[in-house]
Amino acid sequence: MKYSIYPGCSSEGTAISYHHSAVEVAKVLGIELKEIEDWNCCGSTVLSSVTGQFAADVLASRNLALAEKMGQEDVVTTCSSCYAILGNVNKKFADDKFKYNANDALSKDSLSYDGKLKVRMLLDVMVSDLGLEKIAAKVVKPLKGLKVAGYVGCQTVRALREFDNCENPTFLDNVIECLGAEPVDFSHKLKCCTGIMAMTSPEVTISALYPILKSAYEAGADLIVTPCPLCQMNLDAFQIKVNKAYGTKYNIPVLFFTQLMALAYGLDRKAAGLDYCIVSPNNALKQWA
């Protein structure tokens, strides 16, 4: 199983543990991830307000053009925002006028894109292409007794609506169960964390995070896992501010689902990237890490 992987900017910063654990877990599962050479930022949700939509689209499509040069593999990303941006731009290449204009711009970088690739989330690839049985088969240290809140977030299954169920997603919970852990009944699994708004309106973010953390806590979760870098960063970094604002004492570790997979597969804490967390997972994971 071979795929081109678009790491995205967060993989070199706030979500370095995600990228690192994803690559290590992929090796265990026999998934070959070939990094797109000379990739650039997808532009996220803010670039279009500065450059205009077309320029932002061309910047994102440059990554797809680079991937196409590598071969006709699907482009996999670990970031929900990158998935939304690249996936939506990819669909625009079905329009002949957009394709012509975009390729005219890309030609200045000696590139072109035919629009034939498919943009995928890693969670989708693991469940849809590999399958739950194979995910479970690699477990050597079952996470029995660990209660986990699977936080999907608002973009992962809704951005393109091409995998899982956008109103009642099960992929993440199914993976958690495959690892031997217990996915708790988590009513806020699809609620928005406010994303990058945390940088400009932190008070809005804090008010949005409180019910998410409250829901996980009341469900008895030992920790939260997510496939989204922004969700992980906000829940982890702002948890202390939620406690200060609401008089709570939440101390819930927030990990990426690939970190949990790494532990269940017997990889060490370095491979699992456990030392990058703000809220320490050491107590919750002391049996396995």
Short mmCIF file of N, CA, C and O in Angstrom, two decimals, residues 75-127:
data_model
loop_
_atom_site.label_atom_id
_atom_site.label_comp_id
_atom_site.label_asym_id
_atom_site.label_seq_id
_atom_site.Cartn_x
_atom_site.Cartn_y
_atom_site.Cartn_z
N VAL A 75 -3.11 11.14 -2.27
CA VAL A 75 -2.38 12.04 -1.39
C VAL A 75 -3.00 11.95 0.01
O VAL A 75 -4.19 12.21 0.18
N VAL A 76 -2.20 11.56 0.98
CA VAL A 76 -2.67 11.38 2.35
C VAL A 76 -2.16 12.52 3.21
O VAL A 76 -1.00 12.94 3.10
N THR A 77 -3.02 13.03 4.08
CA THR A 77 -2.61 14.04 5.04
C THR A 77 -3.11 13.66 6.42
O THR A 77 -4.09 12.92 6.55
N THR A 78 -2.43 14.15 7.44
CA THR A 78 -2.86 13.88 8.81
C THR A 78 -3.64 15.05 9.40
O THR A 78 -4.18 14.94 10.50
N CYS A 79 -3.68 16.17 8.68
CA CYS A 79 -4.30 17.38 9.21
C CYS A 79 -5.68 17.62 8.60
O CYS A 79 -5.83 17.65 7.37
N SER A 80 -6.66 17.84 9.46
CA SER A 80 -8.03 18.06 8.98
C SER A 80 -8.16 19.32 8.14
O SER A 80 -8.90 19.37 7.15
N SER A 81 -7.44 20.38 8.53
CA SER A 81 -7.49 21.62 7.77
C SER A 81 -6.83 21.46 6.40
O SER A 81 -7.36 21.90 5.39
N CYS A 82 -5.66 20.80 6.37
CA CYS A 82 -5.00 20.52 5.09
C CYS A 82 -5.89 19.67 4.20
O CYS A 82 -5.97 19.88 2.98
N TYR A 83 -6.53 18.70 4.81
CA TYR A 83 -7.45 17.81 4.08
C TYR A 83 -8.57 18.61 3.44
O TYR A 83 -8.91 18.41 2.26
N ALA A 84 -9.14 19.54 4.20
CA ALA A 84 -10.23 20.36 3.67
C ALA A 84 -9.77 21.26 2.54
O ALA A 84 -10.42 21.36 1.49
N ILE A 85 -8.62 21.92 2.74
CA ILE A 85 -8.10 22.84 1.73
C ILE A 85 -7.70 22.11 0.46
O ILE A 85 -8.15 22.44 -0.66
N LEU A 86 -6.84 21.11 0.58
CA LEU A 86 -6.37 20.37 -0.59
C LEU A 86 -7.50 19.62 -1.29
O LEU A 86 -7.56 19.57 -2.52
N GLY A 87 -8.40 19.06 -0.50
CA GLY A 87 -9.51 18.32 -1.09
C GLY A 87 -10.45 19.19 -1.88
O GLY A 87 -10.89 18.82 -2.98
N ASN A 88 -10.77 20.36 -1.36
CA ASN A 88 -11.67 21.27 -2.06
C ASN A 88 -11.02 21.86 -3.30
O ASN A 88 -11.66 22.03 -4.34
N VAL A 89 -9.72 22.17 -3.22
CA VAL A 89 -9.01 22.67 -4.40
C VAL A 89 -8.95 21.58 -5.46
O VAL A 89 -9.13 21.85 -6.66
N ASN A 90 -8.71 20.35 -5.03
CA ASN A 90 -8.65 19.23 -5.97
C ASN A 90 -9.94 19.12 -6.78
O ASN A 90 -9.91 18.88 -7.99
N LYS A 91 -11.06 19.31 -6.11
CA LYS A 91 -12.35 19.22 -6.80
C LYS A 91 -12.53 20.32 -7.84
O LYS A 91 -13.23 20.16 -8.84
N LYS A 92 -11.91 21.47 -7.61
CA LYS A 92 -12.05 22.61 -8.54
C LYS A 92 -11.43 22.32 -9.90
O LYS A 92 -11.78 22.95 -10.90
N PHE A 93 -10.50 21.34 -9.95
CA PHE A 93 -9.86 21.01 -11.22
C PHE A 93 -10.80 20.27 -12.17
O PHE A 93 -10.45 20.03 -13.32
N ALA A 94 -12.00 19.95 -11.70
CA ALA A 94 -13.01 19.37 -12.59
C ALA A 94 -13.62 20.44 -13.49
O ALA A 94 -14.24 20.14 -14.51
N ASP A 95 -13.42 21.71 -13.10
CA ASP A 95 -13.89 22.84 -13.89
C ASP A 95 -12.80 23.24 -14.88
O ASP A 95 -11.70 23.61 -14.48
N ASP A 96 -13.09 23.18 -16.18
CA ASP A 96 -12.07 23.41 -17.21
C ASP A 96 -11.45 24.81 -17.13
O ASP A 96 -10.25 24.97 -17.34
N LYS A 97 -12.27 25.81 -16.83
CA LYS A 97 -11.76 27.18 -16.78
C LYS A 97 -10.79 27.33 -15.60
O LYS A 97 -9.70 27.91 -15.75
N PHE A 98 -11.19 26.82 -14.45
CA PHE A 98 -10.30 26.90 -13.29
C PHE A 98 -9.01 26.12 -13.56
O PHE A 98 -7.91 26.60 -13.25
N LYS A 99 -9.14 24.94 -14.12
CA LYS A 99 -7.97 24.10 -14.41
C LYS A 99 -7.00 24.82 -15.35
O LYS A 99 -5.78 24.81 -15.12
N TYR A 100 -7.54 25.46 -16.37
CA TYR A 100 -6.69 26.18 -17.33
C TYR A 100 -5.95 27.32 -16.64
O TYR A 100 -4.73 27.48 -16.80
N ASN A 101 -6.69 28.12 -15.88
CA ASN A 101 -6.07 29.28 -15.22
C ASN A 101 -5.07 28.86 -14.14
O ASN A 101 -4.01 29.47 -13.99
N ALA A 102 -5.42 27.82 -13.39
CA ALA A 102 -4.52 27.34 -12.35
C ALA A 102 -3.24 26.78 -12.95
O ALA A 102 -2.14 27.04 -12.45
N ASN A 103 -3.37 26.02 -14.02
CA ASN A 103 -2.18 25.46 -14.66
C ASN A 103 -1.33 26.53 -15.33
O ASN A 103 -0.11 26.39 -15.42
N ASP A 104 -1.98 27.59 -15.77
CA ASP A 104 -1.22 28.71 -16.32
C ASP A 104 -0.33 29.31 -15.23
O ASP A 104 0.84 29.64 -15.47
N ALA A 105 -0.89 29.45 -14.04
CA ALA A 105 -0.11 29.97 -12.91
C ALA A 105 0.96 28.98 -12.47
O ALA A 105 2.11 29.36 -12.20
N LEU A 106 0.62 27.70 -12.42
CA LEU A 106 1.57 26.67 -12.01
C LEU A 106 2.74 26.54 -13.00
O LEU A 106 3.85 26.15 -12.62
N SER A 107 2.47 26.87 -14.25
CA SER A 107 3.52 26.75 -15.27
C SER A 107 4.70 27.67 -14.98
O SER A 107 5.82 27.42 -15.43
N LYS A 108 4.46 28.74 -14.22
CA LYS A 108 5.57 29.64 -13.84
C LYS A 108 6.56 28.92 -12.94
O LYS A 108 7.71 29.36 -12.79
N ASP A 109 6.13 27.81 -12.34
CA ASP A 109 7.00 26.99 -11.50
C ASP A 109 7.31 25.66 -12.21
O ASP A 109 7.70 24.69 -11.57
N SER A 110 7.07 25.67 -13.52
CA SER A 110 7.30 24.47 -14.35
C SER A 110 6.49 23.28 -13.87
O SER A 110 6.96 22.14 -13.88
N LEU A 111 5.26 23.55 -13.44
CA LEU A 111 4.38 22.51 -12.95
C LEU A 111 3.03 22.54 -13.66
O LEU A 111 2.64 23.56 -14.26
N SER A 112 2.32 21.44 -13.58
CA SER A 112 0.94 21.37 -14.05
C SER A 112 0.25 20.26 -13.26
O SER A 112 0.91 19.39 -12.70
N TYR A 113 -1.07 20.31 -13.24
CA TYR A 113 -1.82 19.29 -12.50
C TYR A 113 -3.05 18.89 -13.30
O TYR A 113 -3.84 19.75 -13.74
N ASP A 114 -3.22 17.58 -13.46
CA ASP A 114 -4.32 17.07 -14.26
C ASP A 114 -5.61 16.89 -13.46
O ASP A 114 -6.69 16.76 -14.02
N GLY A 115 -5.48 16.86 -12.13
CA GLY A 115 -6.67 16.75 -11.29
C GLY A 115 -7.16 15.34 -11.06
O GLY A 115 -8.33 15.14 -10.70
N LYS A 116 -6.29 14.36 -11.22
CA LYS A 116 -6.73 12.97 -11.13
C LYS A 116 -6.46 12.31 -9.77
O LYS A 116 -6.92 11.20 -9.51
N LEU A 117 -5.70 12.96 -8.92
CA LEU A 117 -5.40 12.38 -7.62
C LEU A 117 -6.59 12.48 -6.67
O LEU A 117 -7.52 13.24 -6.91
N LYS A 118 -6.52 11.75 -5.58
CA LYS A 118 -7.55 11.82 -4.56
C LYS A 118 -6.89 12.20 -3.24
O LYS A 118 -5.85 11.66 -2.89
N VAL A 119 -7.49 13.15 -2.53
CA VAL A 119 -6.96 13.58 -1.24
C VAL A 119 -7.66 12.80 -0.14
O VAL A 119 -8.89 12.73 -0.09
N ARG A 120 -6.86 12.22 0.77
CA ARG A 120 -7.41 11.33 1.81
C ARG A 120 -6.90 11.73 3.19
O ARG A 120 -5.80 12.26 3.35
N MET A 121 -7.69 11.45 4.21
CA MET A 121 -7.22 11.54 5.59
C MET A 121 -6.61 10.20 5.98
O MET A 121 -7.09 9.14 5.56
N LEU A 122 -5.56 10.24 6.81
CA LEU A 122 -4.91 9.01 7.22
C LEU A 122 -5.88 8.06 7.93
O LEU A 122 -5.83 6.84 7.73
N LEU A 123 -6.76 8.60 8.75
CA LEU A 123 -7.75 7.77 9.44
C LEU A 123 -8.59 6.99 8.44
O LEU A 123 -8.88 5.80 8.64
N ASP A 124 -8.99 7.64 7.36
CA ASP A 124 -9.78 6.99 6.32
C ASP A 124 -8.98 5.87 5.65
O ASP A 124 -9.50 4.76 5.45
N VAL A 125 -7.74 6.14 5.33
CA VAL A 125 -6.88 5.14 4.68
C VAL A 125 -6.74 3.90 5.56
O VAL A 125 -6.87 2.76 5.09
N MET A 126 -6.50 4.13 6.83
CA MET A 126 -6.30 3.00 7.74
C MET A 126 -7.54 2.13 7.87
O MET A 126 -7.46 0.89 7.84
N VAL A 127 -8.69 2.75 7.99
CA VAL A 127 -9.93 1.98 8.18
C VAL A 127 -10.48 1.45 6.87
O VAL A 127 -10.86 0.27 6.78
#
